[in-house]
């Protein structure tokens, strides 16, 4: 079967750095996405990785290792507004998106 | 507003009633997806359209669910004879796919929150 694993919940302090991990087992791989979702709102696109390595975009970076079936989302200089769920999704060999359950990130002052 | 819009934002219905939701995608987007999401879970794929053609429907989806995209623009999702287990957020997403779609990026609407009493 296909599976995406992420921690259910993480807590971090305002101004700090947090890393959210995602491991996957899918039938094929055609890219990995990270989305942010605030409570009661729609998911919004954060990043896309298809090749190994680090993609940096402002305070957010995303890393991919295809051989390990592993990705992480790194958030720097955390702000209270970063409190949200972070969803990892993998596009499989049929170009379908397989979604993780999301990681709820709680930022404390 | 040029984003994906969904209507209504909230729907409360009694068990056994039929409900219909509407999604207006970003105008130039050729693909439209319907997902269902419950609290603490990721989006669950329901169905998707390429222009007006419905290309895939989840095998787990009950035949009480039907979706249309008659002119390749807006789409409707109907649930017949609603059950309490249908209570969820129904999300619509659209995308512009060119080539093999490898870097397809989905844009989501704000969703319709359905509560079945």
mmCIF file of C-alpha atoms in Angstrom:
data_model
loop_
_atom_site.group_PDB
_atom_site.id
_atom_site.type_symbol
_atom_site.label_atom_id
_atom_site.label_comp_id
_atom_site.label_asym_id
_atom_site.label_seq_id
_atom_site.Cartn_x
_atom_site.Cartn_y
_atom_site.Cartn_z
ATOM 1 C CA UNK A 1 0.000 0.000 0.000
ATOM 2 C CA UNK A 2 0.898 3.631 -0.193
ATOM 3 C CA UNK A 3 1.790 5.508 2.962
ATOM 4 C CA UNK A 4 2.853 8.963 4.054
ATOM 5 C CA UNK A 5 4.056 9.399 7.644
ATOM 6 C CA UNK A 6 4.350 12.691 9.506
ATOM 7 C CA UNK A 7 4.360 13.486 13.229
ATOM 8 C CA UNK A 8 0.885 14.327 14.470
ATOM 9 C CA UNK A 9 1.851 17.406 16.433
ATOM 10 C CA UNK A 10 4.912 19.522 17.209
ATOM 11 C CA UNK A 11 5.504 22.484 19.482
ATOM 12 C CA UNK A 12 8.111 25.211 18.983
ATOM 13 C CA UNK A 13 8.969 28.640 20.339
ATOM 14 C CA UNK A 14 8.527 31.935 18.527
ATOM 15 C CA UNK A 15 11.798 32.952 16.834
ATOM 16 C CA UNK A 16 13.185 29.411 16.839
ATOM 17 C CA UNK A 17 13.649 26.834 14.042
ATOM 18 C CA UNK A 18 11.566 23.690 13.554
ATOM 19 C CA UNK A 19 11.937 20.734 11.200
ATOM 20 C CA UNK A 20 8.888 18.691 10.177
ATOM 21 C CA UNK A 21 9.724 15.284 8.741
ATOM 22 C CA UNK A 22 7.834 13.256 6.176
ATOM 23 C CA UNK A 23 8.587 9.693 5.082
ATOM 24 C CA UNK A 24 6.787 7.995 2.224
ATOM 25 C CA UNK A 25 6.289 4.634 0.544
ATOM 26 C CA UNK A 26 4.484 5.052 -2.736
ATOM 27 C CA UNK A 27 4.169 3.280 -6.060
ATOM 28 C CA UNK A 28 6.529 5.499 -7.984
ATOM 29 C CA UNK A 29 7.507 9.087 -7.370
ATOM 30 C CA UNK A 30 6.766 12.196 -9.376
ATOM 31 C CA UNK A 31 7.355 14.947 -6.866
ATOM 32 C CA UNK A 32 6.651 15.898 -3.267
ATOM 33 C CA UNK A 33 4.630 18.865 -2.068
ATOM 34 C CA UNK A 34 4.287 20.717 1.204
ATOM 35 C CA UNK A 35 1.083 22.631 1.936
ATOM 36 C CA UNK A 36 0.157 24.836 4.898
ATOM 37 C CA UNK A 37 -3.363 24.741 6.282
ATOM 38 C CA UNK A 38 -4.691 27.056 8.957
ATOM 39 C CA UNK A 39 -7.649 25.777 10.954
ATOM 40 C CA UNK A 40 -10.868 25.991 8.955
ATOM 41 C CA UNK A 41 -9.104 27.207 5.844
ATOM 42 C CA UNK A 42 -7.917 25.723 2.556
ATOM 43 C CA UNK A 43 -4.441 24.253 2.120
ATOM 44 C CA UNK A 44 -2.010 26.673 0.462
ATOM 45 C CA UNK A 45 1.047 25.646 -1.541
ATOM 46 C CA UNK A 46 4.449 26.027 0.129
ATOM 47 C CA UNK A 47 6.988 24.016 -1.846
ATOM 48 C CA UNK A 48 7.647 21.367 -4.467
ATOM 49 C CA UNK A 49 10.627 18.996 -4.693
ATOM 50 C CA UNK A 50 11.264 16.499 -7.473
ATOM 51 C CA UNK A 51 15.072 16.272 -7.341
ATOM 52 C CA UNK A 52 17.214 15.503 -4.304
ATOM 53 C CA UNK A 53 18.430 18.437 -2.287
ATOM 54 C CA UNK A 54 17.286 21.580 -0.569
ATOM 55 C CA UNK A 55 14.893 24.163 -1.970
ATOM 56 C CA UNK A 56 14.918 27.468 -0.088
ATOM 57 C CA UNK A 57 12.138 30.015 -0.190
ATOM 58 C CA UNK A 58 12.439 32.779 2.374
ATOM 59 C CA UNK A 59 11.956 31.456 5.905
ATOM 60 C CA UNK A 60 10.831 28.066 4.577
ATOM 61 C CA UNK A 61 13.051 25.358 3.070
ATOM 62 C CA UNK A 62 12.215 21.864 1.900
ATOM 63 C CA UNK A 63 14.588 18.929 1.514
ATOM 64 C CA UNK A 64 14.177 15.697 -0.420
ATOM 65 C CA UNK A 65 16.033 12.373 -0.482
ATOM 66 C CA UNK A 66 14.385 10.034 -2.973
ATOM 67 C CA UNK A 67 16.623 7.072 -2.076
ATOM 68 C CA UNK A 68 15.484 7.319 1.554
ATOM 69 C CA UNK A 69 11.867 8.193 0.806
ATOM 70 C CA UNK A 70 12.284 11.194 3.067
ATOM 71 C CA UNK A 71 11.590 14.899 3.097
ATOM 72 C CA UNK A 72 11.569 17.653 5.660
ATOM 73 C CA UNK A 73 10.166 21.153 5.869
ATOM 74 C CA UNK A 74 12.334 23.617 7.765
ATOM 75 C CA UNK A 75 10.781 26.754 9.188
ATOM 76 C CA UNK A 76 13.103 29.470 10.488
ATOM 77 C CA UNK A 77 12.464 32.570 12.622
ATOM 78 C CA UNK A 78 9.105 31.174 13.663
ATOM 79 C CA UNK A 79 6.193 33.573 13.964
ATOM 80 C CA UNK A 80 2.898 33.064 15.751
ATOM 81 C CA UNK A 81 1.126 33.054 12.372
ATOM 82 C CA UNK A 82 3.059 29.898 11.461
ATOM 83 C CA UNK A 83 0.788 27.962 13.812
ATOM 84 C CA UNK A 84 -0.994 25.666 11.349
ATOM 85 C CA UNK A 85 -1.056 22.141 9.998
ATOM 86 C CA UNK A 86 1.609 21.205 7.464
ATOM 87 C CA UNK A 87 0.645 18.587 4.902
ATOM 88 C CA UNK A 88 3.094 16.440 2.965
ATOM 89 C CA UNK A 89 1.847 14.991 -0.335
ATOM 90 C CA UNK A 90 3.562 12.736 -2.884
ATOM 91 C CA UNK A 91 2.636 12.330 -6.543
ATOM 92 C CA UNK A 92 2.816 8.643 -7.444
ATOM 93 C CA UNK A 93 3.490 6.846 -10.714
ATOM 94 C CA UNK A 94 -0.105 7.479 -11.823
ATOM 95 C CA UNK A 95 0.356 11.195 -11.111
ATOM 96 C CA UNK A 96 -2.109 10.966 -8.231
ATOM 97 C CA UNK A 97 -1.435 12.899 -5.037
ATOM 98 C CA UNK A 98 -1.127 10.818 -1.876
ATOM 99 C CA UNK A 99 -1.605 12.964 1.226
ATOM 100 C CA UNK A 100 -0.248 12.630 4.727
ATOM 101 C CA UNK A 101 -2.495 13.359 7.716
ATOM 102 C CA UNK A 102 -0.611 16.575 8.425
ATOM 103 C CA UNK A 103 1.497 17.852 11.312
ATOM 104 C CA UNK A 104 -0.121 20.361 13.632
ATOM 105 C CA UNK A 105 2.498 22.944 14.593
ATOM 106 C CA UNK A 106 1.917 24.934 17.769
ATOM 107 C CA UNK A 107 4.020 28.069 18.275
ATOM 108 C CA UNK A 108 4.445 29.351 21.823
ATOM 109 C CA UNK A 109 5.610 32.859 22.746
ATOM 110 C CA UNK B 1 -11.038 37.572 -6.674
ATOM 111 C CA UNK B 2 -9.352 35.168 -9.075
ATOM 112 C CA UNK B 3 -8.949 32.211 -6.697
ATOM 113 C CA UNK B 4 -11.003 29.037 -6.385
ATOM 114 C CA UNK B 5 -14.391 29.759 -4.858
ATOM 115 C CA UNK B 6 -16.812 27.356 -3.255
ATOM 116 C CA UNK B 7 -20.400 27.769 -2.262
ATOM 117 C CA UNK B 8 -21.814 27.452 0.319
ATOM 118 C CA UNK B 9 -19.157 27.787 3.040
ATOM 119 C CA UNK B 10 -21.298 25.880 5.503
ATOM 120 C CA UNK B 11 -24.199 23.485 5.077
ATOM 121 C CA UNK B 12 -26.254 21.858 7.801
ATOM 122 C CA UNK B 13 -28.699 19.187 6.694
ATOM 123 C CA UNK B 14 -30.747 16.365 8.112
ATOM 124 C CA UNK B 15 -29.885 12.766 7.452
ATOM 125 C CA UNK B 16 -31.494 11.514 4.265
ATOM 126 C CA UNK B 17 -31.568 14.886 2.504
ATOM 127 C CA UNK B 18 -29.721 15.650 -0.725
ATOM 128 C CA UNK B 19 -27.110 18.410 -0.870
ATOM 129 C CA UNK B 20 -25.256 20.068 -3.732
ATOM 130 C CA UNK B 21 -22.048 22.068 -3.596
ATOM 131 C CA UNK B 22 -20.579 24.321 -6.243
ATOM 132 C CA UNK B 23 -16.979 25.058 -7.157
ATOM 133 C CA UNK B 24 -15.716 27.790 -9.476
ATOM 134 C CA UNK B 25 -12.078 27.112 -10.379
ATOM 135 C CA UNK B 26 -9.456 29.599 -11.499
ATOM 136 C CA UNK B 27 -10.631 30.514 -14.981
ATOM 137 C CA UNK B 28 -7.753 29.233 -17.111
ATOM 138 C CA UNK B 29 -7.326 25.989 -15.160
ATOM 139 C CA UNK B 30 -8.186 22.793 -17.011
ATOM 140 C CA UNK B 31 -8.245 20.370 -14.076
ATOM 141 C CA UNK B 32 -10.651 20.343 -11.175
ATOM 142 C CA UNK B 33 -10.518 18.078 -8.122
ATOM 143 C CA UNK B 34 -12.898 17.265 -5.304
ATOM 144 C CA UNK B 35 -11.503 16.168 -1.954
ATOM 145 C CA UNK B 36 -13.021 15.388 1.427
ATOM 146 C CA UNK B 37 -11.212 16.201 4.661
ATOM 147 C CA UNK B 38 -12.030 15.369 8.274
ATOM 148 C CA UNK B 39 -10.396 16.844 11.347
ATOM 149 C CA UNK B 40 -6.781 15.786 11.797
ATOM 150 C CA UNK B 41 -6.589 14.065 8.421
ATOM 151 C CA UNK B 42 -5.201 14.962 5.031
ATOM 152 C CA UNK B 43 -7.470 15.505 2.031
ATOM 153 C CA UNK B 44 -9.085 12.318 0.680
ATOM 154 C CA UNK B 45 -9.408 12.183 -3.100
ATOM 155 C CA UNK B 46 -12.967 11.895 -4.436
ATOM 156 C CA UNK B 47 -12.842 12.632 -8.160
ATOM 157 C CA UNK B 48 -11.289 14.859 -10.788
ATOM 158 C CA UNK B 49 -12.042 16.376 -14.183
ATOM 159 C CA UNK B 50 -9.878 17.301 -17.130
ATOM 160 C CA UNK B 51 -11.961 20.017 -18.788
ATOM 161 C CA UNK B 52 -15.483 18.523 -18.841
ATOM 162 C CA UNK B 53 -14.393 14.875 -18.724
ATOM 163 C CA UNK B 54 -14.480 13.043 -15.391
ATOM 164 C CA UNK B 55 -11.260 11.045 -15.569
ATOM 165 C CA UNK B 56 -11.201 9.279 -12.233
ATOM 166 C CA UNK B 57 -13.444 8.565 -9.296
ATOM 167 C CA UNK B 58 -12.300 7.054 -6.018
ATOM 168 C CA UNK B 59 -13.184 3.372 -5.737
ATOM 169 C CA UNK B 60 -14.094 4.017 -2.105
ATOM 170 C CA UNK B 61 -16.699 6.573 -3.084
ATOM 171 C CA UNK B 62 -20.327 5.625 -2.555
ATOM 172 C CA UNK B 63 -22.686 5.816 -5.527
ATOM 173 C CA UNK B 64 -24.613 8.420 -3.529
ATOM 174 C CA UNK B 65 -21.906 10.868 -4.618
ATOM 175 C CA UNK B 66 -21.928 12.360 -8.102
ATOM 176 C CA UNK B 67 -20.040 15.224 -9.672
ATOM 177 C CA UNK B 68 -20.395 17.152 -12.893
ATOM 178 C CA UNK B 69 -18.476 19.762 -14.804
ATOM 179 C CA UNK B 70 -20.814 20.338 -17.743
ATOM 180 C CA UNK B 71 -18.967 23.053 -19.634
ATOM 181 C CA UNK B 72 -15.484 22.510 -18.346
ATOM 182 C CA UNK B 73 -15.753 25.499 -16.019
ATOM 183 C CA UNK B 74 -17.634 25.275 -12.702
ATOM 184 C CA UNK B 75 -18.380 21.938 -11.071
ATOM 185 C CA UNK B 76 -21.053 20.594 -8.739
ATOM 186 C CA UNK B 77 -20.820 17.789 -6.211
ATOM 187 C CA UNK B 78 -24.089 16.196 -5.126
ATOM 188 C CA UNK B 79 -24.563 13.853 -2.190
ATOM 189 C CA UNK B 80 -27.849 11.979 -2.138
ATOM 190 C CA UNK B 81 -29.480 10.550 0.983
ATOM 191 C CA UNK B 82 -26.864 12.057 3.269
ATOM 192 C CA UNK B 83 -25.571 10.088 6.246
ATOM 193 C CA UNK B 84 -23.908 11.323 9.420
ATOM 194 C CA UNK B 85 -20.616 9.870 8.181
ATOM 195 C CA UNK B 86 -20.702 12.315 5.281
ATOM 196 C CA UNK B 87 -20.007 15.183 7.688
ATOM 197 C CA UNK B 88 -16.690 16.663 6.584
ATOM 198 C CA UNK B 89 -15.048 19.575 4.796
ATOM 199 C CA UNK B 90 -15.432 19.230 1.028
ATOM 200 C CA UNK B 91 -12.541 20.880 -0.773
ATOM 201 C CA UNK B 92 -12.303 21.803 -4.422
ATOM 202 C CA UNK B 93 -8.961 22.412 -6.110
ATOM 203 C CA UNK B 94 -7.976 23.423 -9.610
ATOM 204 C CA UNK B 95 -4.788 23.359 -11.636
ATOM 205 C CA UNK B 96 -3.364 24.104 -15.048
ATOM 206 C CA UNK B 97 -1.755 20.994 -16.494
ATOM 207 C CA UNK B 98 0.549 21.105 -19.470
ATOM 208 C CA UNK B 99 2.745 18.278 -20.733
ATOM 209 C CA UNK B 100 2.928 15.272 -18.404
ATOM 210 C CA UNK B 101 1.722 17.241 -15.397
ATOM 211 C CA UNK B 102 4.775 16.396 -13.345
ATOM 212 C CA UNK B 103 4.902 19.817 -11.690
ATOM 213 C CA UNK B 104 1.141 20.300 -11.442
ATOM 214 C CA UNK B 105 0.291 22.563 -8.516
ATOM 215 C CA UNK B 106 -3.140 22.532 -6.914
ATOM 216 C CA UNK B 107 -4.934 25.661 -5.746
ATOM 217 C CA UNK B 108 -7.618 24.994 -3.178
ATOM 218 C CA UNK B 109 -10.876 26.726 -2.396
ATOM 219 C CA UNK B 110 -11.923 27.470 1.183
ATOM 220 C CA UNK B 111 -14.160 24.429 1.258
ATOM 221 C CA UNK B 112 -17.748 23.640 2.193
ATOM 222 C CA UNK B 113 -18.199 22.379 5.739
ATOM 223 C CA UNK B 114 -21.040 19.836 5.765
ATOM 224 C CA UNK B 115 -22.766 18.813 8.978
ATOM 225 C CA UNK B 116 -25.330 16.019 8.768
ATOM 226 C CA UNK B 117 -27.617 15.863 11.812
#
